């Protein structure tokens, strides 16, 4: 059975879920001072999450590029031997895992930035910067998200071609008509998909962390210097996107840079009018715009501001008086309409939350559901969080400022999953159960047993086809026994 959550993906979800629990539980009724401290702590957590996700993205990119190169080499040298079939299959699986891990890291970065923009007042009620903002950090995340989605498409295509190729290989073994031609075609399809994935990397991404021959070393980018003129230490994460990405990822001029500064503090970035986002451990992400010329490095003067120092500066000042119309600390009954009696809140519905789900897709191993929470009676900024057992999702927390319906995509394997949705303003929690995938292994399975014998002056080899029938937990045919687990 396949694993749909890689260790990096699991860490993404656990990390962000824990941060949101901290944010949601740090509030209270003790007034403005505690509220300010809570807002500052939440902003610091999300700035830290953004940096951590940026580090994951660079690591996932490097792993993905390496896998693509190894997979293409394996396909090119595939001689249809059992050893090569196993090698290619393993690399196809790794391609899928790497693509999923990259997307999970990007989505963690996206969610953290949405929370940051909400906190500093730039965006309100936004759950995805990648699909709502085409400037600054939002543009770089959009570029990353589009690239990751394209890699996911290629990995899905590769998996399907590999499945059909293996089925054709069984047909060749059984001397079925047309099986050899189908095998050769699917092998070619795998090679074409692998080359397209490699071409996507070389045409869209600028980076020095990629391993050759997937991508050559870049000579275009930025050199980052301390505001005082001294070089910074290496290890800064640099993510960049050209302005053409505003016209869509498929625009020929849309290029993306993902790199880490080395001892010379240089980082590859695409040529053109480029937005550059710089992060570092414990540092607030910085955004700069540069017109980068091909085969040159432009200098960026960087003021490394620690996250703890930046949070106070980034938060908007609160000049509203209690009782103002949009003040989240208003007491019930404030802002009455003409004719209302003091204390009337007839226009505000009682807080409620209704959960529902619908099946979105299904494959041989899992079911993906859309889980919706209709949240009403919202009078202030509210976090709506989903937690789960025996399931997986990304972006577990969504923030709303008015009555809304929020939706998550949740994937379930064979066990039923229990998901719980909670809202921060009232503390209400509601559970719902999602049916797991019922897997039926009944069928006929065929394989080949090979026997060899090596004597002093001879070498003998013999092979035979084995057929096994599975019914429930019972094995019969060439092999008998009982299945478990």
GROMACS .gro file of C-alpha atoms in nm:
model
  485
    1UNK     CA    1   0.000   0.000   0.000
    2UNK     CA    2   0.140   0.339  -0.089
    3UNK     CA    3   0.220   0.609   0.163
    4UNK     CA    4   0.063   0.940   0.072
    5UNK     CA    5   0.234   1.146   0.344
    6UNK     CA    6   0.613   1.181   0.328
    7UNK     CA    7   0.806   1.265   0.649
    8UNK     CA    8   0.853   1.625   0.525
    9UNK     CA    9   0.480   1.658   0.446
   10UNK     CA   10   0.388   1.525   0.789
   11UNK     CA   11   0.629   1.767   0.953
   12UNK     CA   12   0.478   2.055   0.751
   13UNK     CA   13   0.129   1.973   0.873
   14UNK     CA   14   0.227   1.901   1.236
   15UNK     CA   15   0.446   2.212   1.257
   16UNK     CA   16   0.182   2.446   1.122
   17UNK     CA   17  -0.098   2.282   1.322
   18UNK     CA   18   0.097   2.325   1.648
   19UNK     CA   19   0.169   2.690   1.568
   20UNK     CA   20  -0.198   2.757   1.508
   21UNK     CA   21  -0.296   2.586   1.833
   22UNK     CA   22  -0.052   2.818   2.010
   23UNK     CA   23  -0.201   3.119   1.834
   24UNK     CA   24  -0.560   3.018   1.906
   25UNK     CA   25  -0.504   2.934   2.273
   26UNK     CA   26  -0.305   3.244   2.362
   27UNK     CA   27  -0.605   3.482   2.365
   28UNK     CA   28  -0.834   3.560   2.651
   29UNK     CA   29  -1.051   3.820   2.810
   30UNK     CA   30  -0.782   4.015   2.994
   31UNK     CA   31  -0.794   4.314   2.760
   32UNK     CA   32  -0.580   4.504   2.515
   33UNK     CA   33  -0.238   4.428   2.666
   34UNK     CA   34  -0.285   4.053   2.641
   35UNK     CA   35  -0.436   4.093   2.293
   36UNK     CA   36  -0.131   4.285   2.175
   37UNK     CA   37   0.105   4.027   2.320
   38UNK     CA   38  -0.097   3.749   2.156
   39UNK     CA   39  -0.091   3.927   1.818
   40UNK     CA   40   0.284   3.982   1.844
   41UNK     CA   41   0.347   3.618   1.940
   42UNK     CA   42   0.128   3.495   1.654
   43UNK     CA   43   0.310   3.716   1.402
   44UNK     CA   44   0.649   3.596   1.527
   45UNK     CA   45   0.535   3.235   1.492
   46UNK     CA   46   0.417   3.288   1.134
   47UNK     CA   47   0.734   3.473   1.035
   48UNK     CA   48   0.932   3.179   1.174
   49UNK     CA   49   0.708   2.931   0.991
   50UNK     CA   50   0.765   3.119   0.665
   51UNK     CA   51   1.143   3.091   0.708
   52UNK     CA   52   1.123   2.724   0.796
   53UNK     CA   53   0.906   2.653   0.492
   54UNK     CA   54   1.153   2.844   0.271
   55UNK     CA   55   1.429   2.614   0.396
   56UNK     CA   56   1.211   2.310   0.321
   57UNK     CA   57   1.145   2.441  -0.030
   58UNK     CA   58   1.517   2.464  -0.108
   59UNK     CA   59   1.576   2.112   0.027
   60UNK     CA   60   1.274   1.969  -0.160
   61UNK     CA   61   1.382   2.137  -0.484
   62UNK     CA   62   1.729   1.983  -0.463
   63UNK     CA   63   1.583   1.638  -0.388
   64UNK     CA   64   1.332   1.667  -0.674
   65UNK     CA   65   1.594   1.769  -0.928
   66UNK     CA   66   1.819   1.481  -0.826
   67UNK     CA   67   1.534   1.232  -0.861
   68UNK     CA   68   1.440   1.362  -1.207
   69UNK     CA   69   1.797   1.319  -1.329
   70UNK     CA   70   1.831   0.967  -1.187
   71UNK     CA   71   1.490   0.866  -1.323
   72UNK     CA   72   1.569   0.984  -1.675
   73UNK     CA   73   1.901   0.797  -1.668
   74UNK     CA   74   1.729   0.481  -1.546
   75UNK     CA   75   1.464   0.502  -1.821
   76UNK     CA   76   1.727   0.558  -2.091
   77UNK     CA   77   1.920   0.249  -1.979
   78UNK     CA   78   1.614   0.031  -1.915
   79UNK     CA   79   1.673  -0.315  -2.065
   80UNK     CA   80   1.346  -0.460  -1.928
   81UNK     CA   81   1.536  -0.672  -1.678
   82UNK     CA   82   1.373  -0.728  -1.337
   83UNK     CA   83   1.648  -0.522  -1.175
   84UNK     CA   84   1.587  -0.224  -1.402
   85UNK     CA   85   1.212  -0.254  -1.367
   86UNK     CA   86   1.250  -0.235  -0.991
   87UNK     CA   87   1.491   0.060  -1.015
   88UNK     CA   88   1.263   0.257  -1.248
   89UNK     CA   89   0.956   0.181  -1.035
   90UNK     CA   90   1.131   0.300  -0.719
   91UNK     CA   91   1.237   0.626  -0.883
   92UNK     CA   92   0.886   0.686  -1.020
   93UNK     CA   93   0.753   0.650  -0.665
   94UNK     CA   94   1.027   0.883  -0.536
   95UNK     CA   95   0.934   1.141  -0.801
   96UNK     CA   96   0.579   1.141  -0.664
   97UNK     CA   97   0.694   1.166  -0.302
   98UNK     CA   98   0.932   1.455  -0.384
   99UNK     CA   99   0.662   1.646  -0.575
  100UNK     CA  100   0.416   1.601  -0.285
  101UNK     CA  101   0.678   1.717  -0.033
  102UNK     CA  102   0.755   2.029  -0.237
  103UNK     CA  103   0.385   2.117  -0.264
  104UNK     CA  104   0.336   2.067   0.111
  105UNK     CA  105   0.630   2.301   0.186
  106UNK     CA  106   0.499   2.567  -0.055
  107UNK     CA  107   0.149   2.545   0.094
  108UNK     CA  108   0.295   2.588   0.444
  109UNK     CA  109   0.477   2.901   0.324
  110UNK     CA  110   0.159   3.023   0.154
  111UNK     CA  111  -0.055   2.979   0.467
  112UNK     CA  112   0.208   3.149   0.687
  113UNK     CA  113   0.222   3.449   0.453
  114UNK     CA  114  -0.158   3.474   0.449
  115UNK     CA  115  -0.151   3.491   0.829
  116UNK     CA  116   0.127   3.753   0.817
  117UNK     CA  117  -0.064   3.972   0.572
  118UNK     CA  118  -0.378   3.938   0.786
  119UNK     CA  119  -0.186   4.041   1.098
  120UNK     CA  120  -0.025   4.350   0.945
  121UNK     CA  121  -0.352   4.457   0.780
  122UNK     CA  122  -0.248   4.423   0.415
  123UNK     CA  123  -0.504   4.152   0.339
  124UNK     CA  124  -0.824   4.054   0.522
  125UNK     CA  125  -0.981   3.709   0.523
  126UNK     CA  126  -0.729   3.573   0.272
  127UNK     CA  127  -0.655   3.200   0.297
  128UNK     CA  128  -0.408   3.176   0.006
  129UNK     CA  129  -0.162   3.447  -0.093
  130UNK     CA  130  -0.067   3.247  -0.404
  131UNK     CA  131  -0.411   3.294  -0.561
  132UNK     CA  132  -0.498   3.639  -0.428
  133UNK     CA  133  -0.188   3.859  -0.455
  134UNK     CA  134   0.035   3.918  -0.757
  135UNK     CA  135   0.285   4.150  -0.588
  136UNK     CA  136   0.583   4.109  -0.358
  137UNK     CA  137   0.598   3.787  -0.160
  138UNK     CA  138   0.266   3.678  -0.312
  139UNK     CA  139   0.417   3.676  -0.661
  140UNK     CA  140   0.708   3.455  -0.555
  141UNK     CA  141   0.475   3.210  -0.381
  142UNK     CA  142   0.252   3.204  -0.689
  143UNK     CA  143   0.553   3.115  -0.906
  144UNK     CA  144   0.658   2.837  -0.669
  145UNK     CA  145   0.304   2.702  -0.642
  146UNK     CA  146   0.261   2.695  -1.021
  147UNK     CA  147   0.592   2.516  -1.069
  148UNK     CA  148   0.514   2.263  -0.794
  149UNK     CA  149   0.173   2.195  -0.948
  150UNK     CA  150   0.337   2.131  -1.285
  151UNK     CA  151   0.582   1.886  -1.126
  152UNK     CA  152   0.288   1.711  -0.959
  153UNK     CA  153   0.120   1.674  -1.300
  154UNK     CA  154   0.433   1.519  -1.446
  155UNK     CA  155   0.472   1.280  -1.153
  156UNK     CA  156   0.106   1.171  -1.186
  157UNK     CA  157   0.155   1.113  -1.562
  158UNK     CA  158   0.472   0.916  -1.495
  159UNK     CA  159   0.296   0.699  -1.239
  160UNK     CA  160   0.015   0.621  -1.484
  161UNK     CA  161   0.259   0.540  -1.769
  162UNK     CA  162   0.457   0.314  -1.535
  163UNK     CA  163   0.140   0.128  -1.430
  164UNK     CA  164   0.039   0.067  -1.793
  165UNK     CA  165   0.397  -0.027  -1.882
  166UNK     CA  166   0.406  -0.291  -1.608
  167UNK     CA  167   0.070  -0.430  -1.726
  168UNK     CA  168   0.210  -0.453  -2.079
  169UNK     CA  169   0.518  -0.632  -1.945
  170UNK     CA  170   0.291  -0.898  -1.795
  171UNK     CA  171   0.127  -0.928  -2.137
  172UNK     CA  172   0.465  -0.978  -2.304
  173UNK     CA  173   0.542  -1.253  -2.056
  174UNK     CA  174   0.212  -1.422  -2.145
  175UNK     CA  175   0.266  -1.375  -2.521
  176UNK     CA  176  -0.041  -1.153  -2.559
  177UNK     CA  177  -0.093  -0.990  -2.898
  178UNK     CA  178   0.017  -0.627  -2.911
  179UNK     CA  179   0.167  -0.637  -2.562
  180UNK     CA  180   0.524  -0.574  -2.683
  181UNK     CA  181   0.418  -0.270  -2.886
  182UNK     CA  182   0.225  -0.130  -2.589
  183UNK     CA  183   0.524  -0.192  -2.362
  184UNK     CA  184   0.757  -0.004  -2.596
  185UNK     CA  185   0.509   0.284  -2.634
  186UNK     CA  186   0.462   0.323  -2.259
  187UNK     CA  187   0.836   0.309  -2.207
  188UNK     CA  188   0.865   0.592  -2.461
  189UNK     CA  189   0.588   0.784  -2.285
  190UNK     CA  190   0.780   0.760  -1.958
  191UNK     CA  191   1.093   0.889  -2.128
  192UNK     CA  192   0.901   1.179  -2.285
  193UNK     CA  193   0.747   1.274  -1.950
  194UNK     CA  194   1.085   1.263  -1.778
  195UNK     CA  195   1.239   1.486  -2.043
  196UNK     CA  196   0.950   1.732  -2.015
  197UNK     CA  197   1.000   1.751  -1.638
  198UNK     CA  198   1.373   1.815  -1.686
  199UNK     CA  199   1.297   2.079  -1.950
  200UNK     CA  200   1.053   2.249  -1.711
  201UNK     CA  201   1.335   2.280  -1.461
  202UNK     CA  202   1.590   2.418  -1.707
  203UNK     CA  203   1.350   2.669  -1.865
  204UNK     CA  204   1.173   2.794  -1.550
  205UNK     CA  205   1.416   2.767  -1.260
  206UNK     CA  206   1.740   2.951  -1.181
  207UNK     CA  207   1.938   2.782  -0.905
  208UNK     CA  208   2.285   2.670  -0.803
  209UNK     CA  209   2.152   2.407  -0.564
  210UNK     CA  210   2.039   2.183  -0.852
  211UNK     CA  211   2.256   1.890  -0.942
  212UNK     CA  212   2.392   1.859  -1.295
  213UNK     CA  213   2.305   1.746  -1.555
  214UNK     CA  214   1.953   1.865  -1.469
  215UNK     CA  215   2.059   2.228  -1.441
  216UNK     CA  216   2.396   2.399  -1.503
  217UNK     CA  217   2.551   2.647  -1.262
  218UNK     CA  218   2.405   2.994  -1.301
  219UNK     CA  219   2.600   3.314  -1.364
  220UNK     CA  220   2.304   3.548  -1.314
  221UNK     CA  221   2.165   3.663  -0.981
  222UNK     CA  222   2.224   3.878  -0.675
  223UNK     CA  223   2.500   3.945  -0.424
  224UNK     CA  224   2.362   4.026  -0.080
  225UNK     CA  225   2.548   4.264   0.153
  226UNK     CA  226   2.490   4.388   0.505
  227UNK     CA  227   2.351   4.741   0.527
  228UNK     CA  228   2.678   4.842   0.693
  229UNK     CA  229   2.877   4.712   0.397
  230UNK     CA  230   3.001   4.386   0.546
  231UNK     CA  231   2.926   4.056   0.380
  232UNK     CA  232   2.662   3.844   0.548
  233UNK     CA  233   2.719   3.485   0.644
  234UNK     CA  234   2.623   3.221   0.392
  235UNK     CA  235   2.303   3.020   0.420
  236UNK     CA  236   2.042   3.284   0.333
  237UNK     CA  237   1.746   3.148   0.137
  238UNK     CA  238   1.670   3.353  -0.175
  239UNK     CA  239   1.344   3.304  -0.370
  240UNK     CA  240   1.277   3.523  -0.674
  241UNK     CA  241   1.025   3.568  -0.954
  242UNK     CA  242   1.017   3.783  -1.267
  243UNK     CA  243   0.736   4.034  -1.322
  244UNK     CA  244   0.613   3.838  -1.627
  245UNK     CA  245   0.468   3.582  -1.384
  246UNK     CA  246   0.192   3.839  -1.321
  247UNK     CA  247   0.069   3.742  -1.669
  248UNK     CA  248   0.056   3.374  -1.569
  249UNK     CA  249   0.302   3.093  -1.510
  250UNK     CA  250   0.294   2.989  -1.879
  251UNK     CA  251   0.420   3.331  -1.988
  252UNK     CA  252   0.761   3.272  -2.157
  253UNK     CA  253   0.920   3.542  -1.944
  254UNK     CA  254   0.797   3.392  -1.615
  255UNK     CA  255   1.106   3.257  -1.437
  256UNK     CA  256   1.165   3.149  -1.079
  257UNK     CA  257   1.480   3.147  -0.867
  258UNK     CA  258   1.542   2.926  -0.565
  259UNK     CA  259   1.886   2.934  -0.408
  260UNK     CA  260   2.098   2.951  -0.094
  261UNK     CA  261   2.384   3.199  -0.056
  262UNK     CA  262   2.732   3.047  -0.051
  263UNK     CA  263   3.057   3.179   0.096
  264UNK     CA  264   3.054   3.462  -0.159
  265UNK     CA  265   2.697   3.553  -0.065
  266UNK     CA  266   2.578   3.523  -0.424
  267UNK     CA  267   2.250   3.361  -0.524
  268UNK     CA  268   2.114   3.263  -0.863
  269UNK     CA  269   1.808   3.459  -0.977
  270UNK     CA  270   1.638   3.501  -1.316
  271UNK     CA  271   1.724   3.798  -1.535
  272UNK     CA  272   1.468   4.076  -1.575
  273UNK     CA  273   1.259   4.290  -1.343
  274UNK     CA  274   1.272   4.047  -1.054
  275UNK     CA  275   1.115   4.039  -0.707
  276UNK     CA  276   1.361   3.888  -0.458
  277UNK     CA  277   1.259   3.749  -0.118
  278UNK     CA  278   1.542   3.687   0.133
  279UNK     CA  279   1.506   3.480   0.451
  280UNK     CA  280   1.745   3.360   0.716
  281UNK     CA  281   1.729   3.184   1.051
  282UNK     CA  282   1.567   3.419   1.301
  283UNK     CA  283   1.545   3.701   1.046
  284UNK     CA  284   1.235   3.874   0.909
  285UNK     CA  285   1.188   3.803   0.539
  286UNK     CA  286   1.290   4.098   0.324
  287UNK     CA  287   1.156   4.186  -0.021
  288UNK     CA  288   1.352   4.378  -0.287
  289UNK     CA  289   1.302   4.446  -0.656
  290UNK     CA  290   1.596   4.442  -0.897
  291UNK     CA  291   1.646   4.476  -1.270
  292UNK     CA  292   1.891   4.192  -1.321
  293UNK     CA  293   2.094   4.175  -1.641
  294UNK     CA  294   2.185   3.839  -1.797
  295UNK     CA  295   2.526   3.705  -1.685
  296UNK     CA  296   2.566   3.963  -1.408
  297UNK     CA  297   2.510   3.979  -1.033
  298UNK     CA  298   2.322   4.276  -0.891
  299UNK     CA  299   2.393   4.389  -0.535
  300UNK     CA  300   2.120   4.401  -0.269
  301UNK     CA  301   2.182   4.586   0.055
  302UNK     CA  302   2.011   4.380   0.323
  303UNK     CA  303   1.912   4.496   0.671
  304UNK     CA  304   1.895   4.174   0.876
  305UNK     CA  305   1.615   4.250   1.119
  306UNK     CA  306   1.552   3.983   1.385
  307UNK     CA  307   1.196   3.852   1.394
  308UNK     CA  308   1.147   3.949   1.759
  309UNK     CA  309   1.238   4.312   1.681
  310UNK     CA  310   1.034   4.330   1.361
  311UNK     CA  311   0.700   4.208   1.494
  312UNK     CA  312   0.621   4.528   1.686
  313UNK     CA  313   0.707   4.744   1.385
  314UNK     CA  314   0.499   4.536   1.146
  315UNK     CA  315   0.179   4.529   1.351
  316UNK     CA  316  -0.062   4.819   1.279
  317UNK     CA  317  -0.115   5.072   1.556
  318UNK     CA  318  -0.458   5.062   1.720
  319UNK     CA  319  -0.596   5.417   1.730
  320UNK     CA  320  -0.962   5.314   1.742
  321UNK     CA  321  -1.165   5.393   2.050
  322UNK     CA  322  -1.371   5.115   2.212
  323UNK     CA  323  -1.715   5.123   2.060
  324UNK     CA  324  -1.601   5.217   1.708
  325UNK     CA  325  -1.789   5.029   1.441
  326UNK     CA  326  -1.500   4.805   1.332
  327UNK     CA  327  -1.328   4.767   1.668
  328UNK     CA  328  -1.298   4.392   1.741
  329UNK     CA  329  -1.309   4.471   2.115
  330UNK     CA  330  -1.656   4.633   2.100
  331UNK     CA  331  -1.900   4.508   2.357
  332UNK     CA  332  -2.230   4.349   2.244
  333UNK     CA  333  -2.478   4.624   2.173
  334UNK     CA  334  -2.227   4.877   2.031
  335UNK     CA  335  -2.307   5.040   1.696
  336UNK     CA  336  -2.683   5.005   1.727
  337UNK     CA  337  -2.888   5.102   1.428
  338UNK     CA  338  -3.134   5.395   1.466
  339UNK     CA  339  -3.439   5.273   1.652
  340UNK     CA  340  -3.261   4.988   1.829
  341UNK     CA  341  -3.293   4.965   2.203
  342UNK     CA  342  -2.962   4.978   2.393
  343UNK     CA  343  -2.812   4.630   2.399
  344UNK     CA  344  -3.013   4.499   2.103
  345UNK     CA  345  -2.813   4.264   1.880
  346UNK     CA  346  -3.102   4.136   1.671
  347UNK     CA  347  -2.900   4.160   1.348
  348UNK     CA  348  -2.621   3.933   1.472
  349UNK     CA  349  -2.707   3.562   1.439
  350UNK     CA  350  -2.620   3.327   1.721
  351UNK     CA  351  -2.281   3.159   1.665
  352UNK     CA  352  -2.317   2.824   1.488
  353UNK     CA  353  -2.107   2.583   1.287
  354UNK     CA  354  -2.239   2.313   1.052
  355UNK     CA  355  -2.013   2.047   0.898
  356UNK     CA  356  -2.064   1.849   0.578
  357UNK     CA  357  -1.851   1.647   0.339
  358UNK     CA  358  -1.858   1.517  -0.018
  359UNK     CA  359  -1.632   1.273  -0.202
  360UNK     CA  360  -1.407   1.460  -0.448
  361UNK     CA  361  -1.199   1.176  -0.595
  362UNK     CA  362  -1.097   0.816  -0.537
  363UNK     CA  363  -0.814   0.589  -0.649
  364UNK     CA  364  -0.713   0.234  -0.566
  365UNK     CA  365  -0.567   0.325  -0.227
  366UNK     CA  366  -0.742   0.637  -0.097
  367UNK     CA  367  -1.045   0.866  -0.103
  368UNK     CA  368  -1.026   1.246  -0.106
  369UNK     CA  369  -1.315   1.437   0.050
  370UNK     CA  370  -1.407   1.804   0.052
  371UNK     CA  371  -1.495   1.893   0.412
  372UNK     CA  372  -1.696   2.214   0.451
  373UNK     CA  373  -1.767   2.413   0.767
  374UNK     CA  374  -2.041   2.678   0.749
  375UNK     CA  375  -1.948   2.925   1.025
  376UNK     CA  376  -2.201   3.189   1.130
  377UNK     CA  377  -2.229   3.449   1.401
  378UNK     CA  378  -1.877   3.580   1.334
  379UNK     CA  379  -1.816   3.924   1.485
  380UNK     CA  380  -1.434   3.934   1.493
  381UNK     CA  381  -1.129   3.779   1.328
  382UNK     CA  382  -1.171   3.405   1.381
  383UNK     CA  383  -0.946   3.107   1.316
  384UNK     CA  384  -1.117   2.789   1.198
  385UNK     CA  385  -0.895   2.484   1.245
  386UNK     CA  386  -0.930   2.124   1.133
  387UNK     CA  387  -0.759   1.836   1.316
  388UNK     CA  388  -0.777   1.471   1.225
  389UNK     CA  389  -0.697   1.106   1.290
  390UNK     CA  390  -0.611   0.863   1.006
  391UNK     CA  391  -0.621   1.143   0.746
  392UNK     CA  392  -0.408   1.414   0.587
  393UNK     CA  393  -0.460   1.768   0.464
  394UNK     CA  394  -0.261   2.090   0.425
  395UNK     CA  395  -0.336   2.438   0.548
  396UNK     CA  396  -0.517   2.319   0.861
  397UNK     CA  397  -0.616   2.668   0.979
  398UNK     CA  398  -0.818   2.927   0.786
  399UNK     CA  399  -0.895   3.278   0.905
  400UNK     CA  400  -1.226   3.457   0.848
  401UNK     CA  401  -1.369   3.794   0.951
  402UNK     CA  402  -1.735   3.738   0.863
  403UNK     CA  403  -1.983   3.455   0.822
  404UNK     CA  404  -1.819   3.215   0.575
  405UNK     CA  405  -1.796   2.857   0.455
  406UNK     CA  406  -1.442   2.720   0.461
  407UNK     CA  407  -1.340   2.403   0.279
  408UNK     CA  408  -1.052   2.158   0.319
  409UNK     CA  409  -0.940   1.873   0.096
  410UNK     CA  410  -0.885   1.568   0.318
  411UNK     CA  411  -0.734   1.237   0.204
  412UNK     CA  412  -0.824   0.912   0.381
  413UNK     CA  413  -0.672   0.564   0.339
  414UNK     CA  414  -0.828   0.237   0.453
  415UNK     CA  415  -0.931   0.337   0.808
  416UNK     CA  416  -1.224   0.566   0.882
  417UNK     CA  417  -1.101   0.915   0.967
  418UNK     CA  418  -1.234   1.137   1.244
  419UNK     CA  419  -1.188   1.507   1.174
  420UNK     CA  420  -1.270   1.784   1.420
  421UNK     CA  421  -1.328   2.147   1.325
  422UNK     CA  422  -1.287   2.419   1.589
  423UNK     CA  423  -1.349   2.795   1.588
  424UNK     CA  424  -1.138   3.025   1.803
  425UNK     CA  425  -1.397   3.291   1.889
  426UNK     CA  426  -1.640   3.064   2.074
  427UNK     CA  427  -1.423   2.756   2.130
  428UNK     CA  428  -1.688   2.536   1.964
  429UNK     CA  429  -1.565   2.206   1.818
  430UNK     CA  430  -1.757   1.967   1.595
  431UNK     CA  431  -1.642   1.616   1.486
  432UNK     CA  432  -1.732   1.432   1.167
  433UNK     CA  433  -1.635   1.083   1.043
  434UNK     CA  434  -1.509   1.020   0.690
  435UNK     CA  435  -1.540   0.660   0.562
  436UNK     CA  436  -1.209   0.496   0.476
  437UNK     CA  437  -1.118   0.314   0.158
  438UNK     CA  438  -1.234  -0.046   0.145
  439UNK     CA  439  -0.963  -0.227  -0.049
  440UNK     CA  440  -1.048  -0.554  -0.221
  441UNK     CA  441  -0.747  -0.764  -0.314
  442UNK     CA  442  -0.951  -1.047  -0.466
  443UNK     CA  443  -0.821  -1.153  -0.806
  444UNK     CA  444  -0.568  -1.354  -1.002
  445UNK     CA  445  -0.197  -1.277  -0.970
  446UNK     CA  446   0.074  -1.410  -1.198
  447UNK     CA  447   0.451  -1.407  -1.163
  448UNK     CA  448   0.761  -1.591  -1.274
  449UNK     CA  449   0.980  -1.817  -1.061
  450UNK     CA  450   1.337  -1.856  -1.188
  451UNK     CA  451   1.560  -2.144  -1.077
  452UNK     CA  452   1.933  -2.157  -1.150
  453UNK     CA  453   2.199  -2.420  -1.091
  454UNK     CA  454   2.571  -2.377  -1.143
  455UNK     CA  455   2.787  -2.688  -1.162
  456UNK     CA  456   3.154  -2.738  -1.225
  457UNK     CA  457   3.117  -2.740  -1.601
  458UNK     CA  458   2.762  -2.625  -1.653
  459UNK     CA  459   2.508  -2.357  -1.576
  460UNK     CA  460   2.135  -2.431  -1.589
  461UNK     CA  461   1.842  -2.193  -1.570
  462UNK     CA  462   1.471  -2.264  -1.575
  463UNK     CA  463   1.164  -2.047  -1.523
  464UNK     CA  464   0.799  -2.120  -1.466
  465UNK     CA  465   0.485  -1.907  -1.445
  466UNK     CA  466   0.310  -1.910  -1.108
  467UNK     CA  467  -0.058  -1.827  -1.068
  468UNK     CA  468  -0.209  -1.732  -0.731
  469UNK     CA  469  -0.578  -1.678  -0.661
  470UNK     CA  470  -0.682  -1.444  -0.378
  471UNK     CA  471  -1.026  -1.469  -0.221
  472UNK     CA  472  -1.065  -1.275   0.101
  473UNK     CA  473  -0.770  -1.385   0.314
  474UNK     CA  474  -0.721  -1.719   0.135
  475UNK     CA  475  -0.442  -1.792  -0.117
  476UNK     CA  476  -0.474  -2.083  -0.360
  477UNK     CA  477  -0.315  -2.203  -0.683
  478UNK     CA  478   0.063  -2.232  -0.717
  479UNK     CA  479   0.100  -2.084  -0.368
  480UNK     CA  480  -0.138  -2.152  -0.079
  481UNK     CA  481  -0.178  -1.979   0.256
  482UNK     CA  482  -0.354  -1.698   0.434
  483UNK     CA  483  -0.319  -1.321   0.396
  484UNK     CA  484  -0.304  -1.097   0.701
  485UNK     CA  485  -0.251  -0.729   0.762
   0.00000   0.00000   0.00000
